[in-house]
Short mmCIF file of C-alpha atoms in Angstrom, two decimals:
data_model
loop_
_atom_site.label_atom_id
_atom_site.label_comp_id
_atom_site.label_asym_id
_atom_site.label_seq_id
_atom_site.Cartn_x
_atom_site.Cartn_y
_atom_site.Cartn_z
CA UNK A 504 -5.24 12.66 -0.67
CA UNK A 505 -2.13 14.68 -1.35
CA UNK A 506 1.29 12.89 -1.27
CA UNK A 507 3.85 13.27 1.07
CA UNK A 508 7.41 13.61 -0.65
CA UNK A 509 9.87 10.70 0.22
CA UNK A 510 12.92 9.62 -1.41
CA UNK A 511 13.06 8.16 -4.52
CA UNK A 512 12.83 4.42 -4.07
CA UNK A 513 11.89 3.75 -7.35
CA UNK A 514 8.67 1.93 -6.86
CA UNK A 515 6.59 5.42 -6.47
CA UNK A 516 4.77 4.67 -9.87
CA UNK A 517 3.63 1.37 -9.09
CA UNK A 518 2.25 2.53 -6.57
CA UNK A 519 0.14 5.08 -7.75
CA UNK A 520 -0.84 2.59 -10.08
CA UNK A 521 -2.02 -0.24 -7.36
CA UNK A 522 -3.54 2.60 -5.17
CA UNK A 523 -5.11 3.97 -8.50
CA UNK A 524 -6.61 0.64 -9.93
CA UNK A 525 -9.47 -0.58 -7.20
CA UNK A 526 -11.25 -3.44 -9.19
CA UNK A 527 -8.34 -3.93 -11.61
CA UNK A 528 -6.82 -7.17 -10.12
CA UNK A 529 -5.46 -8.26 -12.94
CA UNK A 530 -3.28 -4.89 -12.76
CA UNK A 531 -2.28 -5.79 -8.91
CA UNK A 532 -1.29 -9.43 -9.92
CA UNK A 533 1.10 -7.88 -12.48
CA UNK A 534 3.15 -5.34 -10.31
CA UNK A 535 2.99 -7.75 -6.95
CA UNK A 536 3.60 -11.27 -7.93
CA UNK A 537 6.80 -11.46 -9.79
CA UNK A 538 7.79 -9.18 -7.00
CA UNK A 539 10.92 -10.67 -4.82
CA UNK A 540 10.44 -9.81 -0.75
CA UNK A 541 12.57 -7.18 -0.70
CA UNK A 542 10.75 -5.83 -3.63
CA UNK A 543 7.46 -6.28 -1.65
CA UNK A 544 9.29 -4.48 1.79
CA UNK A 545 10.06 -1.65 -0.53
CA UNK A 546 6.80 -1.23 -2.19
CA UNK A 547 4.90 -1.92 1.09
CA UNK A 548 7.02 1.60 2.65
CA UNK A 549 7.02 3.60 -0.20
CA UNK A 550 2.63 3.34 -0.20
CA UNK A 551 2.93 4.26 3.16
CA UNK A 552 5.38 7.09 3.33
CA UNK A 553 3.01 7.98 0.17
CA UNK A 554 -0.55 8.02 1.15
CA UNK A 555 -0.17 7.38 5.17
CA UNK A 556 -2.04 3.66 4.99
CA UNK A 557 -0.40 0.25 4.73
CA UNK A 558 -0.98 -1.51 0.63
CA UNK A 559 -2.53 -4.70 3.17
CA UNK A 560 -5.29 -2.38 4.32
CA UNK A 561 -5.89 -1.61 0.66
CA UNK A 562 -6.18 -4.92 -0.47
CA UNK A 563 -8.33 -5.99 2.47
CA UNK A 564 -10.49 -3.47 1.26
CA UNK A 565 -10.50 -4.68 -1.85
CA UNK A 566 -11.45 -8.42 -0.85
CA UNK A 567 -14.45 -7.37 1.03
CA UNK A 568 -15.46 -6.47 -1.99
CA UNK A 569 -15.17 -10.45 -2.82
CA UNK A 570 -11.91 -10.37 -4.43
CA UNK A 571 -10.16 -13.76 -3.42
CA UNK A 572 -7.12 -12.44 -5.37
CA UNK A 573 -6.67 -9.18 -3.51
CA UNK A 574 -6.80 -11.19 0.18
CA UNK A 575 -4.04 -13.46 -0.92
CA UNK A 576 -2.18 -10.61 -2.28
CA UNK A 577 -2.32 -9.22 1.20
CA UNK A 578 -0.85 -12.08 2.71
CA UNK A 579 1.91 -11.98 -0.14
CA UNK A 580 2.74 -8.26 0.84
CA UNK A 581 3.30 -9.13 4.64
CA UNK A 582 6.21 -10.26 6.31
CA UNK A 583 6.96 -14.16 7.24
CA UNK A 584 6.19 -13.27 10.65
CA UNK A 585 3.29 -11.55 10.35
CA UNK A 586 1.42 -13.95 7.99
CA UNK A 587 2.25 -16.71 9.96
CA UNK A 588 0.57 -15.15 13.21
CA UNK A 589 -2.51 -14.46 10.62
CA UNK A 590 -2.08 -18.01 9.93
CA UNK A 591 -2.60 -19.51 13.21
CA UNK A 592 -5.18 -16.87 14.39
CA UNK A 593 -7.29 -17.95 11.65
CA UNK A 594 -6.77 -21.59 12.55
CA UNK A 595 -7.40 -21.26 15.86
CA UNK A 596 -10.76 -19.78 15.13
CA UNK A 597 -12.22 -22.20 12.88
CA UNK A 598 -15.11 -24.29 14.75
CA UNK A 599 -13.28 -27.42 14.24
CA UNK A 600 -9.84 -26.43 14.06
CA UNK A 601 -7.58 -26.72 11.16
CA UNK A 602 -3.87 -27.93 12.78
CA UNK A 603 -1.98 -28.26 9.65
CA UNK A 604 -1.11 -24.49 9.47
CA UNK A 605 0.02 -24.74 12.72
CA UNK A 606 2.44 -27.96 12.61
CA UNK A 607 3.78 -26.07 9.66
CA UNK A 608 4.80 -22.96 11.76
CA UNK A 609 5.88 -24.96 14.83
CA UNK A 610 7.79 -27.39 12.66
CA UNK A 611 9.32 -24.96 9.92
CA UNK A 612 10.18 -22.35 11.72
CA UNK A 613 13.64 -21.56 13.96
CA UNK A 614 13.20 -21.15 17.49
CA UNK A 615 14.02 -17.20 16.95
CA UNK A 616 11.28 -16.94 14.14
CA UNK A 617 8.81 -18.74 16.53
CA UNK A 618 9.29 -16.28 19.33
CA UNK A 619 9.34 -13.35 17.33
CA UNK A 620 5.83 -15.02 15.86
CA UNK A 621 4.79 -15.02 19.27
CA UNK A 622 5.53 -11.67 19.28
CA UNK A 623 3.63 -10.43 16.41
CA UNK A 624 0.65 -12.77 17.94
CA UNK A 625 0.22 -11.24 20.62
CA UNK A 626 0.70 -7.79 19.41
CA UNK A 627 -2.04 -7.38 16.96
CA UNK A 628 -4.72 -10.23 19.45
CA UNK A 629 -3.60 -9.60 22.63
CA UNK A 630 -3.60 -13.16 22.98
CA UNK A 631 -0.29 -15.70 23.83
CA UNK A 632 -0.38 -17.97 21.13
CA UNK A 633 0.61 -20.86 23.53
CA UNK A 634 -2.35 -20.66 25.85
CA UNK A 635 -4.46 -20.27 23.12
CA UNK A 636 -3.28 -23.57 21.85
CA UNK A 637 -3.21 -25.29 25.33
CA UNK A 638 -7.11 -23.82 25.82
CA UNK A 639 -8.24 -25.93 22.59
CA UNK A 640 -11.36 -27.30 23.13
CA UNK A 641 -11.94 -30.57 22.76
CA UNK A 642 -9.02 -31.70 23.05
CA UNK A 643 -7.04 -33.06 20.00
CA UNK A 644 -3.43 -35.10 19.67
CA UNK A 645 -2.79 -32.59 17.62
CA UNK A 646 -2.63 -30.38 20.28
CA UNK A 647 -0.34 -32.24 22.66
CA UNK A 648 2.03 -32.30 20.02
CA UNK A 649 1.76 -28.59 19.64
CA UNK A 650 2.30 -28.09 23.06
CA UNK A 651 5.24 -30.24 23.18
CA UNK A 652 6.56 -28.31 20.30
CA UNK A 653 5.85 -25.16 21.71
CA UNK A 654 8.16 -25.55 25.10
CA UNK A 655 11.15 -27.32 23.04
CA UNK A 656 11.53 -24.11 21.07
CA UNK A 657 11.76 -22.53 24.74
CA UNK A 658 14.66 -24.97 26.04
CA UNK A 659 16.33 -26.88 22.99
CA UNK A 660 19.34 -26.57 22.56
CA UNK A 661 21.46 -25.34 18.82
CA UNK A 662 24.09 -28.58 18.85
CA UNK A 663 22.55 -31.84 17.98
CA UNK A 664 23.81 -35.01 19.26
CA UNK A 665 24.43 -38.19 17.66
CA UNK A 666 24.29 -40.05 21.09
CA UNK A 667 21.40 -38.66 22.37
CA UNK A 668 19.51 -39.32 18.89
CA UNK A 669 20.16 -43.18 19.03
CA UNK A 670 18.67 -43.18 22.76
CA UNK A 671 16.05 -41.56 21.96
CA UNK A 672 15.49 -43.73 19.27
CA UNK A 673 15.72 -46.76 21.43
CA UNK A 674 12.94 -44.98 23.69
CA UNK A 675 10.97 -44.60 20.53
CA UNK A 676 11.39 -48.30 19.70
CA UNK A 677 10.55 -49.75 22.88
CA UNK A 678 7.26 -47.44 23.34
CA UNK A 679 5.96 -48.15 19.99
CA UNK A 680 7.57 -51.60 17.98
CA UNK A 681 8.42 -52.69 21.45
CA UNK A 682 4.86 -52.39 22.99
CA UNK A 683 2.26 -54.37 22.47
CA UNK A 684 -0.04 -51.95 22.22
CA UNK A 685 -0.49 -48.42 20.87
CA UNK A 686 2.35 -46.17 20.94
CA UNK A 687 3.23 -44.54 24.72
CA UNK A 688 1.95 -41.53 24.05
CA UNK A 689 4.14 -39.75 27.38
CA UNK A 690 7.04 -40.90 26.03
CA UNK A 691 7.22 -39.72 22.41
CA UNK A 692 5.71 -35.69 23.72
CA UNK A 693 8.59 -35.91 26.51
CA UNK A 694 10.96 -36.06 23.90
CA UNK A 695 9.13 -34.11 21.53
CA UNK A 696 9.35 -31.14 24.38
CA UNK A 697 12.85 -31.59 24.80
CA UNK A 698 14.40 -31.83 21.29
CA UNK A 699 15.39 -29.18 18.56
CA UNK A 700 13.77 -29.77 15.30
CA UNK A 701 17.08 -30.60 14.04
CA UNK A 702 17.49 -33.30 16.93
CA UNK A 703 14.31 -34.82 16.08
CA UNK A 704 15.45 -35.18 12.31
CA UNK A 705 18.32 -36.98 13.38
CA UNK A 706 16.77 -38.87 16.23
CA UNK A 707 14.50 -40.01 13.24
CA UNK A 708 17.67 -40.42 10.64
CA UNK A 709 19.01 -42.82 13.36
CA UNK A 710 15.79 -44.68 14.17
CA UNK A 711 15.88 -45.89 10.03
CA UNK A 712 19.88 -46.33 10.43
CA UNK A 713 19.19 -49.03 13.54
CA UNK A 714 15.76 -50.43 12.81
CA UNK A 715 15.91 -50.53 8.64
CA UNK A 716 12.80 -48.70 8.25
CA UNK A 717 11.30 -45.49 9.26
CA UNK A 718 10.07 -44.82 12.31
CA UNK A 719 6.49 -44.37 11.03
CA UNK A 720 6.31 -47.42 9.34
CA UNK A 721 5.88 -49.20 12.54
CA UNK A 722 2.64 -47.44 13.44
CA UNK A 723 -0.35 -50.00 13.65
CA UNK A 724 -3.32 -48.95 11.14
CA UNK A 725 -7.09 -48.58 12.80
CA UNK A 726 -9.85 -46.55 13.65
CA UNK A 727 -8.81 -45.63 17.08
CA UNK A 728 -5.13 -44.56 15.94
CA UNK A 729 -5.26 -40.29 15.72
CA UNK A 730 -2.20 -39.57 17.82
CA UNK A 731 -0.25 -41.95 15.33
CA UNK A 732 -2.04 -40.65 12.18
CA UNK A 733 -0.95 -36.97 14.08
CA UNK A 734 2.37 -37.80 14.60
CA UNK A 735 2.94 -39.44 11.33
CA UNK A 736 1.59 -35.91 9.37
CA UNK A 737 3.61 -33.84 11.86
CA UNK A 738 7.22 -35.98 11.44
CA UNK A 739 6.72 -36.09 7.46
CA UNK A 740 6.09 -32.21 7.88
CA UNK A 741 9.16 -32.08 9.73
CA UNK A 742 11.41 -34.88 7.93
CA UNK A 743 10.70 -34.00 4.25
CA UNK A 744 8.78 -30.69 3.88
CA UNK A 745 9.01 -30.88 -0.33
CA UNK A 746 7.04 -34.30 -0.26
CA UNK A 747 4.47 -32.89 2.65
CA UNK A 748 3.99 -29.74 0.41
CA UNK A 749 3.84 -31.52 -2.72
CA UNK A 750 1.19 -33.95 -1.51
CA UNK A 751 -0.78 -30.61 0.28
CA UNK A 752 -0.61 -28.69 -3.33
CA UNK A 753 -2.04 -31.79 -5.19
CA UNK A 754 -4.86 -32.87 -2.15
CA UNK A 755 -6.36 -29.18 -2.50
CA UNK A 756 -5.92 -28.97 -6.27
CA UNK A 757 -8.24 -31.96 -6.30
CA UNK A 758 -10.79 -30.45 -3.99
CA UNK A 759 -9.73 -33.55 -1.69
CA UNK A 760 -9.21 -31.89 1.21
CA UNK A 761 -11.43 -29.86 3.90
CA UNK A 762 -7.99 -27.25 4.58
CA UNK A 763 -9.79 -24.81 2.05
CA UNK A 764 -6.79 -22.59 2.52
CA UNK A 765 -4.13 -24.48 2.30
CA UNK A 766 -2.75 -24.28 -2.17
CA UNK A 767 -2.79 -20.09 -1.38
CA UNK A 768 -1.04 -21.15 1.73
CA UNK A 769 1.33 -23.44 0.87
CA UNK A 770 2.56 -21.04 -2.52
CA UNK A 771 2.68 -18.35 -0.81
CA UNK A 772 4.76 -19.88 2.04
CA UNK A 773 6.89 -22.21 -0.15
CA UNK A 774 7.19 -19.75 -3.26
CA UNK A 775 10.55 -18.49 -2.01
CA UNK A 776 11.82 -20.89 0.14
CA UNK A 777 11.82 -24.32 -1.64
CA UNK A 778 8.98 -24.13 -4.70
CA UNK A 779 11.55 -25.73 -7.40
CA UNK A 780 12.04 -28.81 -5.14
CA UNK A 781 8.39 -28.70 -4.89
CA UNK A 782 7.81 -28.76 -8.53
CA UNK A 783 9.93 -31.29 -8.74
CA UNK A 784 8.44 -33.94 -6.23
CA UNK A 785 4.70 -33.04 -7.64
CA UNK A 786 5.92 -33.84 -11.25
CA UNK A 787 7.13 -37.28 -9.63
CA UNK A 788 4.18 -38.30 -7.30
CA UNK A 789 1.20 -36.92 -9.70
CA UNK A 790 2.38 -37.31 -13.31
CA UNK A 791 2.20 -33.52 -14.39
CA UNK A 792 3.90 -30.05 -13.61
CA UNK A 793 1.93 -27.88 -10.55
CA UNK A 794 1.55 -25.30 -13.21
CA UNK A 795 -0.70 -27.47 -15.57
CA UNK A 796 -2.21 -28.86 -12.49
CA UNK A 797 -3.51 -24.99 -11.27
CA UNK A 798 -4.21 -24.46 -14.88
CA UNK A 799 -6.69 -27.64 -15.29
CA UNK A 800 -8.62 -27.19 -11.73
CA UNK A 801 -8.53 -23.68 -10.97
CA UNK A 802 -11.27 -21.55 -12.61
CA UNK A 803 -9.81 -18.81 -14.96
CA UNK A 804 -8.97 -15.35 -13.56
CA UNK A 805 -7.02 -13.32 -11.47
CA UNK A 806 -6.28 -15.81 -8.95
CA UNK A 807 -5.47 -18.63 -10.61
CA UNK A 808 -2.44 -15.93 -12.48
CA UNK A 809 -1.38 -15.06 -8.89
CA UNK A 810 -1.11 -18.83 -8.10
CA UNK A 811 0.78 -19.78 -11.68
CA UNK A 812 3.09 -16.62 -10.88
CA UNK A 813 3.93 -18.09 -7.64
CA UNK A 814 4.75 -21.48 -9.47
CA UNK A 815 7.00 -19.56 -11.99
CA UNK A 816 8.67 -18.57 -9.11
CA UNK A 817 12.52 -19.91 -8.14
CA UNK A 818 14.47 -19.35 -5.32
CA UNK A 819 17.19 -16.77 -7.47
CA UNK A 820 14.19 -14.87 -7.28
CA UNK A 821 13.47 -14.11 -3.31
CA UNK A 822 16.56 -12.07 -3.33
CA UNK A 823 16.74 -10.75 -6.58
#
C-alpha cells in the first residue's frame, strides 16, 4: 500500500516497523509497552494517517492468528473509554457472567467518563449498556447493585456531605447490625442509587468513625449470603481500589480464580493510574514483588514481557 504523507510526528518509523513485523511480537512489545498514552494516541494516528487502517485492527489480526500478546496490545493501544466499553461487552456476553469488570467501571469511573462509556457502548453495539445490564438473565445481586450504580451516576450530585453520610450510615446500621436478619436489601440499593461514589466513601468513612469497625465487618457469614458477599467485593472495590487490585493480580497469578481475564485487565487498567501503590500492597499481602510473581507463574514469552513492562511501569510515566 503506498503511504500517504502526513506531518512529521516522529513516530513514522515505528510504525513501519509494527506494520512491517506480523509474527514478530516480541518487536511489538518493544515499541508499544514502555509507550506512555499520549505516546500510544500519537502512534495510533500516525498508522492511520499512514496506511488508512487503525494499529487495533492490525493487532486483532494478528491474535486470530493465536497471539494472546497482540490482543492485549490492542486493548493497550485504545483509549480508557473505549476499552472499558470492550470490557463490559465482553462481560456481558459470557454464559455466566463475569461482574467484576463491570463493578470496576461503575465504581472507578467519574460520572462524565461513565456517560461518555455509554457513549462509546452504544456506538460500536448499538446496544444501551444500562438495559443490557437490567436484561441480565438470571438475575444476580450483582446486578441490582449495578443498576443502582448506574442511575446515581445520572442524579448524584459533585459536593459530598458530612450530614447526609452519618444518616445514611445510621440507615445502614439499623438495616443490617440493627436487623435481625439479613441485611435490607431496599435500603442499602436506595442509597446506593442516590449517592456519588465519593458520598458513599464517606458514608462508609463515617459508618467506621460511629460504629468502630467497618461497615462490612458486620455482614453475617453463610451459604445463602450473595448480596452481602456482592456488596462486600463492590465497597472494597470502591473503598480501597490498591488492596482490591492487589488481591485480583495475586488470585489470577495463582490460577485461583475463574475471571480468566482479569491480570491483562487489571495491568492494563491500573498500569498508569495507581500500579506503584499496587506493587506496594502485593509486596505486603503476598510476600514478593508482582514482577517476580508474573515471572514465576506466567509461561515465558511475549506476553509475560508485555505484563512485566506494565509492572515496570510508574505513574511519571503516563504523561511522560
Amino acid at each position: 500500500m503506498a503511504t500517504k504523507i502526513l506531518n512529521s510526528s516522529g513516530f513514522e518509523i515505528e510504525c513501519k516497523e509494527i506494520h512491517d513485523s506480523p509474527g514478530k511480537t516480541n518487536q511489538l512489545v518493544k515499541s508499544l509497552a514502555s509507550k506512555s498514552k499520549l505516546e500510544r494516541q500519537q502512534i495510533r494516528e500516525t498508522y492511520k494517517a499512514i496506511y488508512g487502517e487503525d494499529i487495533t485492527n492490525f493487532l486483532q489480526n494478528e491474535a486470530k492468528f493465536g497471539s494472546k500478546v497482540c490482543s492485549v496490545l490492542s486493548q493497550w493501544m485504545v483509549d480508557a473509554n473505549e476499552l472499558d466499553a470492550d470490557v463490559a461487552k465482553e462481560a456481558l456476553e459470557q454464559g455466566d457472567t463475569n461482574y467484576k469488570p463491570l463493578v470496576e467501571i461503575f465504581v472507578g469511573r467519574k460520572s462524565s467518563h461513565i456517560m461518555q462509556i455509554k457513549q462509546v457502548y452504544h456506538a460500536k453495539f448499538r446496544r444501551q449498556l444500562d438495559q443490557d445490564i437490567i436484561n441480565l438473565e438470571p438475575p444476580h445481586p450483582f446486578q441490582k447493585i449495578l443498576v443502582a450504580l448506574a442511575a446515581s451516576h445520572k442524579a448524584h450530585q459533585v459536593d459530598v456531605s458530612k450530614h447526609i453520610a452519618k444518616c445514611d450510615a445510621k440507615r445502614l446500621n439499623e438495616a443490617g447490625e440493627g436487623n435481625s436478619g439479613a441485611i435490607e436489601e431496599a435500603v442499602v440499593l436506595e442509597i446506593l442509587s442516590k449517592r456519588s461514589i465519593p458520598q458513599m466513601k464517606l458514608t462508609f468513612s463515617s459508618y467506621k468513625h460511629i460504629y468502630g469497625h467497618e461497615y462490612t465487618k458486620s455482614f453475617k457469614k453463610g451459604n445463602s449470603r450473595q448480596f452481602e458477599d456482592a456488596l462486600k467485593t463492590v465497597i472494597k472495590c470502591m473503598c480501597s481500589p490498591p488492596n482490591y487490585y492487589a488481591k485480583a493480580l495475586y488470585v489470577s497469578i495463582k490460577g485461583k480464580t475463574t475471571d480468566k481475564g482479569a491480570l491483562a485487565r487489571v495491568m492494563i487498567r491500573r498500569a498508569e493510574v495507581d500500579m506503584d501503590e499496587i506493587q506496594v500492597i502485593f509486596k505486603q499481602k503476598y510476600g514478593m514483588n508482582l514482577r517476580d510473581a508474573i515471572c514465576e507463574s506466567v509461561p515465558s514469552g511475549d506476553y509475560k514481557d508485555f505484563l512485566i513492562a506494565l509492572a515496570s511501569k510508574t505513574i511519571a510515566d503516563a504523561v511522560a
